Structures are given as C-alpha cells and as structure tokens.
PDB file of C-alpha atoms in Angstrom:
ATOM      1  CA  MET A  21       0.000   0.000   0.000  1.00  0.00           C
ATOM      2  CA  SER A  22       1.394   3.396  -0.947  1.00  0.00           C
ATOM      3  CA  THR A  23       2.354   6.164   1.470  1.00  0.00           C
ATOM      4  CA  SER A  24      -0.653   8.178   0.295  1.00  0.00           C
ATOM      5  CA  ALA A  25      -2.925   5.211   1.096  1.00  0.00           C
ATOM      6  CA  ARG A  26      -1.348   4.900   4.554  1.00  0.00           C
ATOM      7  CA  VAL A  27      -1.979   8.579   5.286  1.00  0.00           C
ATOM      8  CA  HIS A  28      -5.503   8.337   3.884  1.00  0.00           C
ATOM      9  CA  TYR A  29      -6.456   5.338   6.011  1.00  0.00           C
ATOM     10  CA  ASN A  30      -4.932   6.803   9.149  1.00  0.00           C
ATOM     11  CA  HIS A  31      -7.291   9.747   8.608  1.00  0.00           C
ATOM     12  CA  VAL A  32     -10.503   7.921   7.680  1.00  0.00           C
ATOM     13  CA  THR A  33     -10.420   4.726   9.768  1.00  0.00           C
ATOM     14  CA  ASP A  34     -12.298   5.965  12.839  1.00  0.00           C
ATOM     15  CA  ALA A  35     -15.022   7.664  10.804  1.00  0.00           C
ATOM     16  CA  TRP A  36     -15.402   4.736   8.428  1.00  0.00           C
ATOM     17  CA  LYS A  37     -15.883   2.486  11.446  1.00  0.00           C
ATOM     18  CA  GLU A  38     -19.039   4.499  12.171  1.00  0.00           C
ATOM     19  CA  PHE A  39     -20.254   4.317   8.566  1.00  0.00           C
ATOM     20  CA  MET A  40     -19.286   0.728   7.749  1.00  0.00           C
ATOM     21  CA  GLY A  41     -19.006  -1.060  11.082  1.00  0.00           C
ATOM     22  CA  ASP A  42     -15.941  -3.063  12.082  1.00  0.00           C
ATOM     23  CA  ASN A  43     -15.749  -4.618   8.609  1.00  0.00           C
ATOM     24  CA  LEU A  44     -14.255  -1.896   6.415  1.00  0.00           C
ATOM     25  CA  HIS A  45     -15.276  -3.634   3.204  1.00  0.00           C
ATOM     26  CA  PHE A  46     -18.261  -4.343   0.972  1.00  0.00           C
ATOM     27  CA  GLY A  47     -20.936  -6.834   1.942  1.00  0.00           C
ATOM     28  CA  TYR A  48     -22.581  -9.756   0.148  1.00  0.00           C
ATOM     29  CA  PHE A  49     -26.357  -9.243   0.219  1.00  0.00           C
ATOM     30  CA  GLU A  50     -28.055 -12.609  -0.163  1.00  0.00           C
ATOM     31  CA  ASN A  51     -31.508 -11.011  -0.377  1.00  0.00           C
ATOM     32  CA  GLY A  52     -33.431  -7.863   0.493  1.00  0.00           C
ATOM     33  CA  ALA A  53     -33.641  -8.816   4.170  1.00  0.00           C
ATOM     34  CA  THR A  54     -29.855  -8.880   4.611  1.00  0.00           C
ATOM     35  CA  ASP A  55     -28.502  -5.936   6.608  1.00  0.00           C
ATOM     36  CA  LEU A  56     -24.985  -4.504   6.403  1.00  0.00           C
ATOM     37  CA  PRO A  57     -23.402  -6.379   9.365  1.00  0.00           C
ATOM     38  CA  GLN A  58     -24.807  -9.663   8.063  1.00  0.00           C
ATOM     39  CA  ALA A  59     -23.639  -8.881   4.531  1.00  0.00           C
ATOM     40  CA  THR A  60     -20.072  -8.026   5.504  1.00  0.00           C
ATOM     41  CA  ASP A  61     -19.801 -11.223   7.547  1.00  0.00           C
ATOM     42  CA  LEU A  62     -21.270 -13.156   4.633  1.00  0.00           C
ATOM     43  CA  LEU A  63     -18.627 -11.845   2.240  1.00  0.00           C
ATOM     44  CA  VAL A  64     -15.973 -13.188   4.614  1.00  0.00           C
ATOM     45  CA  ASP A  65     -17.805 -16.526   4.605  1.00  0.00           C
ATOM     46  CA  LYS A  66     -17.943 -16.551   0.789  1.00  0.00           C
ATOM     47  CA  MET A  67     -14.187 -16.015   0.716  1.00  0.00           C
ATOM     48  CA  LEU A  68     -13.682 -18.779   3.279  1.00  0.00           C
ATOM     49  CA  ALA A  69     -15.658 -21.143   1.059  1.00  0.00           C
ATOM     50  CA  LEU A  70     -12.952 -20.707  -1.590  1.00  0.00           C
ATOM     51  CA  CYS A  71     -10.135 -21.942   0.639  1.00  0.00           C
ATOM     52  CA  ASN A  72      -9.815 -24.875   2.986  1.00  0.00           C
ATOM     53  CA  VAL A  73      -8.849 -23.147   6.227  1.00  0.00           C
ATOM     54  CA  THR A  74      -8.384 -25.566   9.128  1.00  0.00           C
ATOM     55  CA  SER A  75      -7.172 -25.230  12.700  1.00  0.00           C
ATOM     56  CA  ASP A  76      -3.678 -26.100  11.448  1.00  0.00           C
ATOM     57  CA  SER A  77      -3.633 -23.371   8.796  1.00  0.00           C
ATOM     58  CA  ARG A  78      -1.393 -20.340   8.948  1.00  0.00           C
ATOM     59  CA  VAL A  79      -3.140 -17.360   7.313  1.00  0.00           C
ATOM     60  CA  LEU A  80      -1.805 -13.990   6.158  1.00  0.00           C
ATOM     61  CA  ASP A  81      -4.401 -11.196   5.880  1.00  0.00           C
ATOM     62  CA  VAL A  82      -2.977  -8.538   3.535  1.00  0.00           C
ATOM     63  CA  GLY A  83      -4.656  -5.196   4.182  1.00  0.00           C
ATOM     64  CA  CYS A  84      -6.410  -6.276   7.371  1.00  0.00           C
ATOM     65  CA  GLY A  85      -8.367  -3.106   8.186  1.00  0.00           C
ATOM     66  CA  ILE A  86      -9.167  -3.055  11.888  1.00  0.00           C
ATOM     67  CA  GLY A  87      -9.184  -6.826  12.206  1.00  0.00           C
ATOM     68  CA  ALA A  88     -12.817  -7.925  11.889  1.00  0.00           C
ATOM     69  CA  PRO A  89     -12.316 -10.421   9.009  1.00  0.00           C
ATOM     70  CA  ALA A  90      -9.321 -11.953  10.807  1.00  0.00           C
ATOM     71  CA  PHE A  91     -11.374 -12.392  13.973  1.00  0.00           C
ATOM     72  CA  ARG A  92     -14.184 -14.085  12.055  1.00  0.00           C
ATOM     73  CA  ILE A  93     -11.743 -16.410  10.288  1.00  0.00           C
ATOM     74  CA  HIS A  94     -10.204 -17.397  13.631  1.00  0.00           C
ATOM     75  CA  GLU A  95     -13.571 -17.852  15.326  1.00  0.00           C
ATOM     76  CA  LYS A  96     -14.861 -20.115  12.558  1.00  0.00           C
ATOM     77  CA  CYS A  97     -11.658 -22.061  11.852  1.00  0.00           C
ATOM     78  CA  LYS A  98      -9.540 -21.763  15.047  1.00  0.00           C
ATOM     79  CA  CYS A  99      -6.462 -21.028  12.932  1.00  0.00           C
ATOM     80  CA  ALA A 100      -3.461 -18.760  13.457  1.00  0.00           C
ATOM     81  CA  ILE A 101      -3.656 -15.542  11.454  1.00  0.00           C
ATOM     82  CA  ILE A 102      -1.435 -12.507  10.997  1.00  0.00           C
ATOM     83  CA  GLY A 103      -2.931  -9.292   9.640  1.00  0.00           C
ATOM     84  CA  ILE A 104      -0.794  -6.612   8.025  1.00  0.00           C
ATOM     85  CA  SER A 105      -1.474  -3.048   6.926  1.00  0.00           C
ATOM     86  CA  THR A 106       0.511   0.127   6.386  1.00  0.00           C
ATOM     87  CA  SER A 107      -2.059   2.062   8.459  1.00  0.00           C
ATOM     88  CA  GLU A 108      -0.694   2.459  11.972  1.00  0.00           C
ATOM     89  CA  ARG A 109      -4.110   3.539  13.252  1.00  0.00           C
ATOM     90  CA  GLY A 110      -5.805   0.455  11.858  1.00  0.00           C
ATOM     91  CA  ILE A 111      -3.174  -1.856  13.331  1.00  0.00           C
ATOM     92  CA  ARG A 112      -3.467  -0.230  16.771  1.00  0.00           C
ATOM     93  CA  LEU A 113      -7.239  -0.718  16.783  1.00  0.00           C
ATOM     94  CA  ALA A 114      -6.948  -4.307  15.527  1.00  0.00           C
ATOM     95  CA  ALA A 115      -4.277  -5.260  18.067  1.00  0.00           C
ATOM     96  CA  ALA A 116      -6.271  -3.715  20.918  1.00  0.00           C
ATOM     97  CA  ALA A 117      -9.389  -5.628  19.869  1.00  0.00           C
ATOM     98  CA  SER A 118      -7.398  -8.868  19.652  1.00  0.00           C
ATOM     99  CA  ARG A 119      -6.106  -8.396  23.194  1.00  0.00           C
ATOM    100  CA  GLU A 120      -9.605  -7.592  24.440  1.00  0.00           C
ATOM    101  CA  LYS A 121     -10.960 -10.781  22.855  1.00  0.00           C
ATOM    102  CA  GLY A 122      -8.091 -12.840  24.262  1.00  0.00           C
ATOM    103  CA  TYR A 123      -6.911 -13.719  20.751  1.00  0.00           C
ATOM    104  CA  ASP A 124      -3.553 -11.946  20.832  1.00  0.00           C
ATOM    105  CA  ASP A 125      -1.482 -15.140  20.620  1.00  0.00           C
ATOM    106  CA  ALA A 126      -3.449 -16.599  17.694  1.00  0.00           C
ATOM    107  CA  VAL A 127      -4.523 -13.404  15.889  1.00  0.00           C
ATOM    108  CA  GLN A 128      -1.708 -10.907  15.527  1.00  0.00           C
ATOM    109  CA  PHE A 129      -1.334  -7.640  13.653  1.00  0.00           C
ATOM    110  CA  ARG A 130       1.661  -5.697  12.482  1.00  0.00           C
ATOM    111  CA  VAL A 131       2.517  -2.729  10.287  1.00  0.00           C
ATOM    112  CA  ALA A 132       3.877  -4.092   7.002  1.00  0.00           C
ATOM    113  CA  ASP A 133       3.533  -3.551   3.266  1.00  0.00           C
ATOM    114  CA  GLY A 134       1.741  -6.130   1.140  1.00  0.00           C
ATOM    115  CA  LEU A 135       4.289  -5.550  -1.633  1.00  0.00           C
ATOM    116  CA  ASP A 136       7.226  -6.414   0.650  1.00  0.00           C
ATOM    117  CA  ASN A 137       5.841  -8.121   3.732  1.00  0.00           C
ATOM    118  CA  GLY A 138       9.076  -9.425   5.263  1.00  0.00           C
ATOM    119  CA  PHE A 139       7.889 -12.989   5.905  1.00  0.00           C
ATOM    120  CA  PRO A 140       9.945 -16.062   4.932  1.00  0.00           C
ATOM    121  CA  ASN A 141       9.357 -17.988   1.739  1.00  0.00           C
ATOM    122  CA  ASP A 142       6.776 -20.805   1.855  1.00  0.00           C
ATOM    123  CA  TYR A 143       5.416 -19.656   5.227  1.00  0.00           C
ATOM    124  CA  PHE A 144       1.615 -19.459   4.875  1.00  0.00           C
ATOM    125  CA  ASP A 145      -1.107 -21.889   3.860  1.00  0.00           C
ATOM    126  CA  ILE A 146      -3.551 -19.123   2.910  1.00  0.00           C
ATOM    127  CA  VAL A 147      -2.997 -15.552   1.755  1.00  0.00           C
ATOM    128  CA  TRP A 148      -6.150 -13.456   2.146  1.00  0.00           C
ATOM    129  CA  VAL A 149      -6.399 -10.146   0.253  1.00  0.00           C
ATOM    130  CA  MET A 150      -9.726  -8.525   1.070  1.00  0.00           C
ATOM    131  CA  GLU A 151     -10.438  -5.275  -0.757  1.00  0.00           C
ATOM    132  CA  SER A 152      -6.920  -3.906  -0.434  1.00  0.00           C
ATOM    133  CA  SER A 153      -5.299  -4.763  -3.767  1.00  0.00           C
ATOM    134  CA  HIS A 154      -6.722  -1.713  -5.559  1.00  0.00           C
ATOM    135  CA  LEU A 155      -4.620   0.523  -3.305  1.00  0.00           C
ATOM    136  CA  MET A 156      -1.324  -1.191  -4.110  1.00  0.00           C
ATOM    137  CA  ALA A 157       0.784   0.548  -6.714  1.00  0.00           C
ATOM    138  CA  ASP A 158       2.065  -2.623  -8.395  1.00  0.00           C
ATOM    139  CA  ARG A 159      -0.540  -5.378  -8.677  1.00  0.00           C
ATOM    140  CA  GLN A 160       1.919  -7.805 -10.255  1.00  0.00           C
ATOM    141  CA  LYS A 161       4.397  -7.293  -7.423  1.00  0.00           C
ATOM    142  CA  LEU A 162       1.595  -8.056  -4.962  1.00  0.00           C
ATOM    143  CA  PHE A 163       0.838 -11.326  -6.733  1.00  0.00           C
ATOM    144  CA  ARG A 164       4.521 -12.308  -6.765  1.00  0.00           C
ATOM    145  CA  GLU A 165       4.863 -11.523  -3.061  1.00  0.00           C
ATOM    146  CA  CYS A 166       1.777 -13.574  -2.229  1.00  0.00           C
ATOM    147  CA  PHE A 167       3.165 -16.449  -4.292  1.00  0.00           C
ATOM    148  CA  ARG A 168       6.530 -16.219  -2.531  1.00  0.00           C
ATOM    149  CA  VAL A 169       5.173 -16.564   1.011  1.00  0.00           C
ATOM    150  CA  LEU A 170       2.686 -19.334   0.194  1.00  0.00           C
ATOM    151  CA  ARG A 171       3.601 -22.959   0.681  1.00  0.00           C
ATOM    152  CA  ASN A 172       3.202 -25.347  -2.238  1.00  0.00           C
ATOM    153  CA  ASP A 173      -0.515 -26.010  -2.769  1.00  0.00           C
ATOM    154  CA  GLY A 174      -1.285 -22.923  -0.683  1.00  0.00           C
ATOM    155  CA  VAL A 175      -4.223 -20.776  -1.754  1.00  0.00           C
ATOM    156  CA  LEU A 176      -4.589 -17.073  -2.477  1.00  0.00           C
ATOM    157  CA  VAL A 177      -8.104 -15.633  -2.130  1.00  0.00           C
ATOM    158  CA  LEU A 178      -8.826 -12.059  -3.132  1.00  0.00           C
ATOM    159  CA  CYS A 179     -11.878  -9.846  -3.444  1.00  0.00           C
ATOM    160  CA  ASP A 180     -12.017  -6.268  -4.648  1.00  0.00           C
ATOM    161  CA  LEU A 181     -13.514  -3.690  -6.940  1.00  0.00           C
ATOM    162  CA  MET A 182     -13.055  -4.661 -10.573  1.00  0.00           C
ATOM    163  CA  LEU A 183     -13.233  -2.975 -13.949  1.00  0.00           C
ATOM    164  CA  LEU A 184     -16.066  -4.592 -15.908  1.00  0.00           C
ATOM    165  CA  LYS A 185     -16.278  -2.525 -19.078  1.00  0.00           C
ATOM    166  CA  ILE A 186     -13.207  -2.667 -21.336  1.00  0.00           C
ATOM    167  CA  LEU A 187     -13.296   0.188 -23.847  1.00  0.00           C
ATOM    168  CA  PRO A 188     -11.333   0.707 -27.076  1.00  0.00           C
ATOM    169  CA  LEU A 189      -8.560   3.245 -26.536  1.00  0.00           C
ATOM    170  CA  HIS A 190     -10.366   6.167 -28.170  1.00  0.00           C
ATOM    171  CA  ARG A 191     -13.513   5.527 -26.116  1.00  0.00           C
ATOM    172  CA  GLU A 192     -11.477   5.034 -22.954  1.00  0.00           C
ATOM    173  CA  ILE A 193      -9.822   8.429 -23.442  1.00  0.00           C
ATOM    174  CA  ALA A 194     -13.211  10.023 -24.091  1.00  0.00           C
ATOM    175  CA  HIS A 195     -14.629   8.352 -20.967  1.00  0.00           C
ATOM    176  CA  TYR A 196     -11.896   9.689 -18.705  1.00  0.00           C
ATOM    177  CA  LEU A 197     -12.129  13.156 -20.219  1.00  0.00           C
ATOM    178  CA  ARG A 198     -15.885  13.159 -19.672  1.00  0.00           C
ATOM    179  CA  HIS A 199     -15.742  11.788 -16.140  1.00  0.00           C
ATOM    180  CA  GLY A 200     -12.389  13.142 -14.972  1.00  0.00           C
ATOM    181  CA  PHE A 201     -13.837  15.227 -12.140  1.00  0.00           C
ATOM    182  CA  GLN A 202     -15.811  12.242 -10.871  1.00  0.00           C
ATOM    183  CA  TYR A 203     -12.648  10.126 -10.768  1.00  0.00           C
ATOM    184  CA  LEU A 204     -10.942  12.898  -8.828  1.00  0.00           C
ATOM    185  CA  GLN A 205     -13.794  12.752  -6.331  1.00  0.00           C
ATOM    186  CA  LEU A 206     -13.377   8.986  -6.054  1.00  0.00           C
ATOM    187  CA  PHE A 207      -9.672   9.422  -5.269  1.00  0.00           C
ATOM    188  CA  ARG A 208     -10.517  12.000  -2.615  1.00  0.00           C
ATOM    189  CA  THR A 209     -13.002   9.657  -0.976  1.00  0.00           C
ATOM    190  CA  TRP A 210     -11.441   6.217  -1.318  1.00  0.00           C
ATOM    191  CA  GLY A 211      -7.734   6.927  -1.779  1.00  0.00           C
ATOM    192  CA  ASN A 212      -5.465   6.750  -4.792  1.00  0.00           C
ATOM    193  CA  GLY A 213      -6.490   3.327  -6.032  1.00  0.00           C
ATOM    194  CA  ARG A 214      -6.740   1.630  -9.396  1.00  0.00           C
ATOM    195  CA  VAL A 215      -9.116  -1.096 -10.537  1.00  0.00           C
ATOM    196  CA  TYR A 216      -8.402  -3.786 -13.111  1.00  0.00           C
ATOM    197  CA  SER A 217     -10.562  -6.352 -14.866  1.00  0.00           C
ATOM    198  CA  LEU A 218     -10.999  -9.890 -13.589  1.00  0.00           C
ATOM    199  CA  GLY A 219      -9.257 -11.102 -16.745  1.00  0.00           C
ATOM    200  CA  TYR A 220      -6.263  -8.856 -16.131  1.00  0.00           C
ATOM    201  CA  CYS A 221      -5.967 -10.147 -12.574  1.00  0.00           C
ATOM    202  CA  CYS A 222      -6.296 -13.777 -13.693  1.00  0.00           C
ATOM    203  CA  ASN A 223      -3.507 -13.297 -16.227  1.00  0.00           C
ATOM    204  CA  GLY A 224      -1.367 -11.584 -13.607  1.00  0.00           C
ATOM    205  CA  LEU A 225      -1.808 -14.459 -11.180  1.00  0.00           C
ATOM    206  CA  ILE A 226      -0.825 -16.980 -13.850  1.00  0.00           C
ATOM    207  CA  GLN A 227       2.258 -14.913 -14.720  1.00  0.00           C
ATOM    208  CA  ALA A 228       3.200 -14.912 -11.025  1.00  0.00           C
ATOM    209  CA  GLY A 229       3.169 -18.723 -11.065  1.00  0.00           C
ATOM    210  CA  PHE A 230      -0.310 -19.566  -9.801  1.00  0.00           C
ATOM    211  CA  HIS A 231      -2.568 -22.198 -11.350  1.00  0.00           C
ATOM    212  CA  GLU A 232      -6.209 -23.262 -10.936  1.00  0.00           C
ATOM    213  CA  VAL A 233      -7.203 -19.592 -11.117  1.00  0.00           C
ATOM    214  CA  THR A 234     -10.926 -18.969 -10.607  1.00  0.00           C
ATOM    215  CA  ALA A 235     -12.796 -15.657 -10.964  1.00  0.00           C
ATOM    216  CA  ILE A 236     -16.333 -14.901  -9.747  1.00  0.00           C
ATOM    217  CA  ASP A 237     -18.324 -11.735 -10.495  1.00  0.00           C
ATOM    218  CA  ILE A 238     -20.461 -10.803  -7.459  1.00  0.00           C
ATOM    219  CA  THR A 239     -21.313  -7.236  -8.475  1.00  0.00           C
ATOM    220  CA  GLU A 240     -25.071  -7.627  -8.074  1.00  0.00           C
ATOM    221  CA  LYS A 241     -24.721  -9.011  -4.549  1.00  0.00           C
ATOM    222  CA  THR A 242     -22.369  -6.257  -3.369  1.00  0.00           C
ATOM    223  CA  LEU A 243     -24.059  -3.184  -4.892  1.00  0.00           C
ATOM    224  CA  PRO A 244     -26.437  -2.498  -1.925  1.00  0.00           C
ATOM    225  CA  THR A 245     -23.373  -1.811   0.244  1.00  0.00           C
ATOM    226  CA  LEU A 246     -23.091   1.726  -1.099  1.00  0.00           C
ATOM    227  CA  ARG A 247     -26.652   2.583  -0.111  1.00  0.00           C
ATOM    228  CA  TRP A 248     -26.003   1.360   3.442  1.00  0.00           C
ATOM    229  CA  TRP A 249     -22.774   3.327   3.737  1.00  0.00           C
ATOM    230  CA  ARG A 250     -24.445   6.484   2.472  1.00  0.00           C
ATOM    231  CA  GLN A 251     -27.359   6.121   4.897  1.00  0.00           C
ATOM    232  CA  ASN A 252     -24.988   5.570   7.818  1.00  0.00           C
ATOM    233  CA  ALA A 253     -22.935   8.630   6.874  1.00  0.00           C
ATOM    234  CA  VAL A 254     -26.078  10.768   6.811  1.00  0.00           C
ATOM    235  CA  GLN A 255     -27.196   9.338  10.159  1.00  0.00           C
ATOM    236  CA  HIS A 256     -23.900   9.437  12.054  1.00  0.00           C
ATOM    237  CA  GLY A 257     -21.887  12.094  10.235  1.00  0.00           C
ATOM    238  CA  SER A 258     -22.873  15.001  12.468  1.00  0.00           C
ATOM    239  CA  ARG A 259     -21.572  13.216  15.594  1.00  0.00           C
ATOM    240  CA  LEU A 260     -18.051  12.472  14.385  1.00  0.00           C
ATOM    241  CA  SER A 261     -14.919  13.948  15.906  1.00  0.00           C
ATOM    242  CA  GLY A 262     -11.212  13.197  15.723  1.00  0.00           C
ATOM    243  CA  GLY A 263     -10.450  15.455  12.779  1.00  0.00           C
ATOM    244  CA  PHE A 264     -13.105  14.084  10.404  1.00  0.00           C
ATOM    245  CA  THR A 265     -14.990  17.206   9.318  1.00  0.00           C
ATOM    246  CA  LYS A 266     -18.418  17.848   7.820  1.00  0.00           C
ATOM    247  CA  SER A 267     -16.620  18.363   4.525  1.00  0.00           C
ATOM    248  CA  ASP A 268     -15.125  14.871   4.887  1.00  0.00           C
ATOM    249  CA  VAL A 269     -18.578  13.411   5.534  1.00  0.00           C
ATOM    250  CA  ASP A 270     -19.983  15.191   2.485  1.00  0.00           C
ATOM    251  CA  GLN A 271     -17.053  13.867   0.439  1.00  0.00           C
ATOM    252  CA  PHE A 272     -17.779  10.319   1.614  1.00  0.00           C
ATOM    253  CA  ILE A 273     -21.407  10.626   0.497  1.00  0.00           C
ATOM    254  CA  ILE A 274     -20.309  12.014  -2.879  1.00  0.00           C
ATOM    255  CA  GLY A 275     -17.902   9.091  -3.246  1.00  0.00           C
ATOM    256  CA  CYS A 276     -20.692   6.600  -2.530  1.00  0.00           C
ATOM    257  CA  ASN A 277     -22.959   8.269  -5.089  1.00  0.00           C
ATOM    258  CA  ILE A 278     -20.335   8.247  -7.851  1.00  0.00           C
ATOM    259  CA  LEU A 279     -19.208   4.683  -7.191  1.00  0.00           C
ATOM    260  CA  GLU A 280     -22.829   3.540  -7.196  1.00  0.00           C
ATOM    261  CA  LYS A 281     -23.348   5.295 -10.535  1.00  0.00           C
ATOM    262  CA  PHE A 282     -20.320   3.516 -12.032  1.00  0.00           C
ATOM    263  CA  PHE A 283     -21.601   0.185 -10.707  1.00  0.00           C
ATOM    264  CA  MET A 284     -25.027   0.814 -12.227  1.00  0.00           C
ATOM    265  CA  SER A 285     -23.513   1.788 -15.583  1.00  0.00           C
ATOM    266  CA  GLY A 286     -21.570  -1.469 -15.772  1.00  0.00           C
ATOM    267  CA  MET A 287     -18.186   0.265 -15.668  1.00  0.00           C
ATOM    268  CA  PHE A 288     -17.182  -1.012 -12.218  1.00  0.00           C
ATOM    269  CA  GLY A 289     -18.116  -4.126 -10.325  1.00  0.00           C
ATOM    270  CA  TYR A 290     -16.875  -6.499  -7.668  1.00  0.00           C
ATOM    271  CA  GLY A 291     -15.147  -9.836  -7.976  1.00  0.00           C
ATOM    272  CA  MET A 292     -13.539 -12.692  -6.081  1.00  0.00           C
ATOM    273  CA  LEU A 293     -10.453 -14.617  -7.164  1.00  0.00           C
ATOM    274  CA  ARG A 294      -8.928 -17.897  -6.049  1.00  0.00           C
ATOM    275  CA  ALA A 295      -5.531 -19.220  -7.114  1.00  0.00           C
ATOM    276  CA  VAL A 296      -3.315 -22.126  -6.054  1.00  0.00           C
ATOM    277  CA  LYS A 297       0.486 -22.150  -5.790  1.00  0.00           C
TER     278      LYS A 297
END
C-alpha cells in the first residue's frame, strides 16, 4: 500500500468504522432482508468457502483493516492468522481488539507492506487479500509476493472492486475526459487506487506462477453496500470527531454516489479470485 494510502487510512479509519461497522469492506447481500453487518460477515464466509482453512492453517491477511475479518476467520476455523497493513491507526485498533478478545497469541497484527511483507518464503497456507489490492501501486508485485510466502498447494483468495467494461482506446480516453472530475472525487473519498478487470488479474496471477485460477463476479450481490454506507454517513456524520470534518462526511457521500453510478452503468463491479500455488 502506498504512502498516500497509509496517510488516507490513518485519517478515515475511525469515521469509516461508524459508517461501515468493524468490517471496512463491501458486503454480500443474499436477499433484500440482509442488513450490512450480516452482509459483511457473509462476504468473509464466501471467501472462506474458496479456501480450505483448518485449525492447522497459517493465514496472512494482507490489508487487514481493523481486524474484523481476521477475527471471524479465527472464530470459525480456530487457525493462526497474521494481519498486516501500512495504516498504523488500523493496526493499533486491531491489536487492541485482539487483546480484548483474548486472541492476541493466535490473531496478531503488524505494520507491514503487502508488496514487501518481510515474511519467509513458503510460510503461509492461505494468503487473504480482502479489498486492499486496488490501493497497491504494483498489482503484479503483490501477486509475486503472495506467491513467494505461500507454501506449495497454498491458496490465495482475493476480493475487490473490478473494472467490468473494457473500452477501445479512443472511447477510454473520451470516458476519462468526460468523467475526470468524478474520478478525482473517487480518489478523494477512497484513496489513490486503481481497478483492473478480472481477466487482467487472472492473467497476472498466472504470470506470477499460480494455477487453478478462478474468478467470480459478485457485483449484483455487493451493490447495496453503497446505499447502506451512504445512509450511515447521513445518520452518524454530524456526531463524528477526531479530525473528520463535515466536509469529509460530504465527500464520503459524494464518493458513494459516484461509485454507485459507475456500478449501475456497468463500468465497475466487484469480484472474487482464487488461485493455487
């Protein structure tokens, strides 16, 4: 994760916790009765269904937020898990929550970069990348680093925003010229990220050495997330402190509106990936 992403997440983490809950990621809405906490837990469960995590597994969570997915993985599978992030604020909150839950031996957190994580080769059974890859400057380097630290037959699972509509160059240029200000607003809200297509990511994983690569488009099931986030920002935004201003709240709502528009237009979506070393 880049320095700009680290600074961004140090600033937004506490406020986003109010808007999103402890899971700072999209949810999977099974039906209209699913609420946001259920949906965010369900997305973790959908990811778990792609990898065989057991009590003997060693899991690396790359871009761990404030720890909620790691806690759910441990609670369901009783495995050891290490979460990493470049956000010092996020790691402090995650580590404090782990101590409070009595998980600190089994669920640990540390400040580290997903592009150069510092772990030995062939160390983990599962590498878990939940909605953090779009913030990493070099997607291919991320894939190579995940491959390096996985044991043979280890599994990478990843979910994130994806580019769904691939345009010819002249139309792509026209699109960015037409929507340039909206993309600037997205960067202001969500950080300096970049989304790629599922096909691009699949090819990148294969180039990094992975096989049995599987891609799943779950755009329709994740879209309601943005409505929930927007509603929570409207409801809780006036009570925030800690340096998150009314202007920041307004920016968050704008970011939700624009991202929702791009989802609805078919430009952006959401996908899951699984790959085996």
